Amino acid sequence: MTTTTGRPAEPAPEIAAVPALPESLPESLPASAATGTAIAASTPGAPALMHPVRRGVQLLLGLVGFGVATAMMLHSGQGAMPWAVLDQGIVDRTGLAYGWVVLGVGLLVMLAWIPLRQKPGIGTIANIIVISLVIDPSLWVLERLLPEPALATGIALALGGTVLLGVSTAAYVGARLGPGPRDGLMTGIVQRTGWPVWMVKTVIEVTVVVVGVLLGGTFGWATVVFAFGVGPVVQVAARWLAPRGLVG
């Protein structure tokens, strides 16, 4: 085709197809980008948020439960918890008071937080204060109610203490206000390695038991059950008590 001037006609430019617009916008479309938090919360797979009041209450109840569970294990007479075995072994070797040993071990464990990039929080301070205040009154009550627990009662105390301590650990760590020194070590390793909580918790407990026994700490069947059983309890309880997970 040619023009009236005899020159070839230039081809007409192609018009890009414009996609058809929907007749109406979805009603669920957010009004502005300011609702980004709500979008993230409703997105599948996004971590659930925990109300501040629940976090505080869960932290307190978890620490109280931890102290009661510790007293149950100690009063059962069926074997000390792994960290208690280590503390007892150090007491036997050094002759230091039990309280000073617990404090010293806690500070040394917190030094291990540095390479793991863990930071203490209000929960870390509350851990030291609340648990120490709860253990002695709990022991006093148990001694009044069960002055000399029989074998069956001791077994029930040991197993119940193991379960309660695992649930309590998931509760106060799941509040995400700062773990205790020993659980901060657990969450730090989980965060840095990606290993499951139950595996890291079990490895830590078994390690401190072995060291504690070599130093002369008290060992029993309940120590073994606790070392291998508390990790899975924490893992299961975290499904309900740690909606945002145990680590950040």
XYZ file of C-alpha atoms in Angstrom:
248
model
C 0.000 0.000 0.000
C 1.269 3.469 -0.931
C 0.271 6.978 -0.027
C -0.949 9.641 -2.465
C 2.604 10.959 -2.611
C 3.897 7.661 -3.873
C 5.839 6.774 -0.692
C 5.196 3.495 1.062
C 2.733 3.848 3.905
C 4.133 3.330 7.424
C 2.503 0.471 9.285
C -0.001 1.527 11.928
C 1.320 1.128 15.498
C -0.069 -1.824 17.367
C -2.153 -1.011 20.424
C -1.336 -3.147 23.456
C -4.258 -5.005 24.865
C -5.467 -3.596 28.159
C -6.631 -6.190 30.650
C -10.207 -5.865 31.650
C -10.820 -4.422 35.061
C -13.162 -6.145 37.467
C -16.553 -4.558 37.807
C -15.985 -4.047 41.551
C -13.079 -4.294 43.951
C -13.017 -7.081 46.533
C -14.657 -6.013 49.748
C -11.738 -7.489 51.743
C -9.203 -5.163 50.159
C -7.608 -2.993 52.894
C -8.345 0.712 52.792
C -4.691 1.705 53.141
C -1.201 0.400 53.766
C -1.606 1.399 57.426
C -3.331 -1.943 58.015
C -0.168 -3.868 57.242
C -0.056 -5.336 60.745
C -3.556 -6.708 60.378
C -2.673 -8.193 57.009
C 0.397 -9.897 58.442
C -1.617 -11.276 61.321
C -4.233 -12.745 58.962
C -1.728 -14.135 56.490
C -1.455 -17.930 56.623
C 1.740 -18.948 58.367
C 2.248 -15.591 60.093
C 3.069 -15.813 63.828
C 0.146 -15.066 66.125
C 0.371 -12.117 68.459
C -0.030 -12.455 72.248
C -1.858 -9.858 74.326
C 0.471 -8.036 76.759
C -1.702 -9.005 79.742
C -1.524 -12.659 78.788
C 2.240 -12.414 78.403
C 2.653 -11.047 81.917
C 0.275 -13.549 83.516
C 1.765 -16.451 81.596
C 5.275 -15.407 82.616
C 4.333 -15.243 86.305
C 2.384 -18.514 86.316
C 5.143 -20.258 84.402
C 7.789 -19.185 86.901
C 5.613 -20.147 89.883
C 4.942 -23.521 88.281
C 8.659 -23.946 87.659
C 9.404 -23.346 91.338
C 6.680 -25.749 92.493
C 7.875 -28.412 90.047
C 11.437 -28.030 91.306
C 10.236 -28.560 94.884
C 8.254 -31.632 93.813
C 11.327 -33.189 92.232
C 13.501 -32.439 95.250
C 10.925 -33.778 97.736
C 10.249 -36.952 95.753
C 13.551 -38.520 96.803
C 13.748 -40.259 93.416
C 16.595 -38.223 91.948
C 17.433 -34.561 91.425
C 16.914 -32.615 88.233
C 19.943 -32.430 85.891
C 20.946 -28.863 86.813
C 20.414 -29.689 90.500
C 22.735 -32.693 90.120
C 25.380 -30.364 88.726
C 24.848 -27.851 91.540
C 25.139 -30.584 94.175
C 28.311 -31.913 92.602
C 29.934 -28.478 92.676
C 28.867 -28.019 96.307
C 30.502 -31.331 97.245
C 33.713 -30.431 95.450
C 34.070 -26.843 96.612
C 32.254 -26.724 99.940
C 30.457 -23.546 98.877
C 26.893 -22.809 99.937
C 24.214 -24.168 97.604
C 22.777 -20.715 96.879
C 26.137 -19.307 95.836
C 26.718 -22.267 93.528
C 23.334 -21.799 91.863
C 24.078 -18.118 91.368
C 27.571 -18.788 90.019
C 26.376 -21.442 87.575
C 23.633 -19.105 86.363
C 26.131 -16.316 85.701
C 28.480 -18.666 83.869
C 25.615 -19.912 81.717
C 24.694 -16.324 80.853
C 28.256 -15.787 79.615
C 27.487 -18.442 77.005
C 24.708 -16.138 75.765
C 27.287 -13.758 74.302
C 28.332 -15.879 71.276
C 24.707 -16.995 70.889
C 23.614 -13.312 70.708
C 21.003 -13.741 73.426
C 19.796 -10.714 75.390
C 18.305 -10.792 78.898
C 14.861 -9.354 79.468
C 12.435 -8.747 82.286
C 11.647 -12.445 82.246
C 15.300 -13.226 82.913
C 15.304 -11.105 86.075
C 11.893 -12.433 87.112
C 13.195 -15.966 86.659
C 15.903 -15.448 89.255
C 13.615 -13.725 91.762
C 10.295 -15.586 91.496
C 11.667 -19.132 91.354
C 13.949 -18.536 94.320
C 10.988 -17.176 96.318
C 8.659 -20.050 95.408
C 10.898 -23.084 95.998
C 11.292 -22.806 99.792
C 7.568 -22.236 100.591
C 6.684 -25.084 98.213
C 9.104 -27.417 99.996
C 7.646 -26.332 103.341
C 4.093 -27.191 102.207
C 5.163 -30.552 100.762
C 6.992 -31.455 103.953
C 3.871 -30.684 105.993
C 1.510 -32.573 103.679
C 3.870 -35.460 102.835
C 6.566 -35.579 105.511
C 7.959 -38.936 104.362
C 6.546 -39.786 100.913
C 6.156 -43.483 100.190
C 7.554 -44.989 97.000
C 4.317 -44.586 95.025
C 3.957 -40.998 96.229
C 7.579 -40.244 95.378
C 7.112 -41.603 91.879
C 3.994 -39.479 91.400
C 5.838 -36.376 92.633
C 8.780 -37.020 90.308
C 6.670 -37.641 87.212
C 4.268 -34.815 88.022
C 7.181 -32.471 88.625
C 8.707 -33.373 85.269
C 5.489 -32.652 83.382
C 4.766 -29.455 85.318
C 8.286 -28.156 84.794
C 8.117 -28.800 81.052
C 4.776 -27.002 80.731
C 5.997 -24.154 82.941
C 9.122 -23.772 80.817
C 7.053 -23.473 77.638
C 4.791 -20.956 79.419
C 7.374 -18.469 80.636
C 9.708 -18.841 77.662
C 6.722 -18.604 75.289
C 5.762 -15.260 76.842
C 8.843 -13.899 75.046
C 9.836 -11.563 77.890
C 13.270 -13.077 78.307
C 14.175 -16.678 79.232
C 16.002 -17.754 82.350
C 19.768 -18.313 82.198
C 19.536 -22.042 81.469
C 16.587 -21.860 79.069
C 18.230 -18.897 77.328
C 21.063 -21.268 76.518
C 18.524 -23.678 75.021
C 16.705 -21.072 72.913
C 20.005 -19.544 71.780
C 21.270 -22.869 70.463
C 17.922 -23.570 68.796
C 18.000 -20.184 67.079
C 21.597 -20.516 65.911
C 21.431 -24.148 64.758
C 17.813 -24.665 63.734
C 17.691 -27.922 65.689
C 14.338 -28.872 67.297
C 13.694 -27.790 70.869
C 13.339 -31.315 72.218
C 16.757 -32.319 70.854
C 18.609 -29.285 72.221
C 16.864 -29.503 75.611
C 17.659 -33.207 75.920
C 21.323 -32.797 74.964
C 21.784 -30.001 77.520
C 20.091 -31.949 80.315
C 22.054 -35.121 79.639
C 25.333 -33.204 79.513
C 24.848 -31.462 82.859
C 23.758 -34.739 84.463
C 26.927 -36.509 83.356
C 29.118 -33.674 84.625
C 27.149 -33.483 87.866
C 27.427 -37.218 88.545
C 31.169 -37.132 87.905
C 31.389 -34.343 90.506
C 29.374 -36.368 93.039
C 25.822 -35.073 92.563
C 22.728 -37.101 93.493
C 21.470 -39.330 90.688
C 18.289 -41.428 90.395
C 15.832 -42.893 87.929
C 13.828 -39.649 87.985
C 16.923 -37.808 86.781
C 17.017 -39.989 83.668
C 13.279 -39.640 83.031
C 13.525 -35.880 83.450
C 16.545 -35.561 81.159
C 14.848 -37.398 78.296
C 11.229 -36.463 79.017
C 11.166 -32.739 79.722
C 12.231 -31.762 76.179
C 9.259 -33.409 74.446
C 6.915 -31.933 77.083
C 8.227 -28.442 76.305
C 7.830 -29.094 72.570
C 4.194 -30.191 72.905
C 3.188 -27.500 75.416
C 4.693 -24.794 73.198
C 1.935 -25.391 70.636
C -0.553 -23.696 72.963
C 1.671 -21.564 75.174
C 4.046 -20.106 72.577
C 1.966 -18.814 69.620
C 4.993 -16.855 68.379
C 7.387 -19.712 68.944
C 10.047 -20.200 71.598
C 12.740 -18.314 69.685
C 12.766 -15.128 67.619
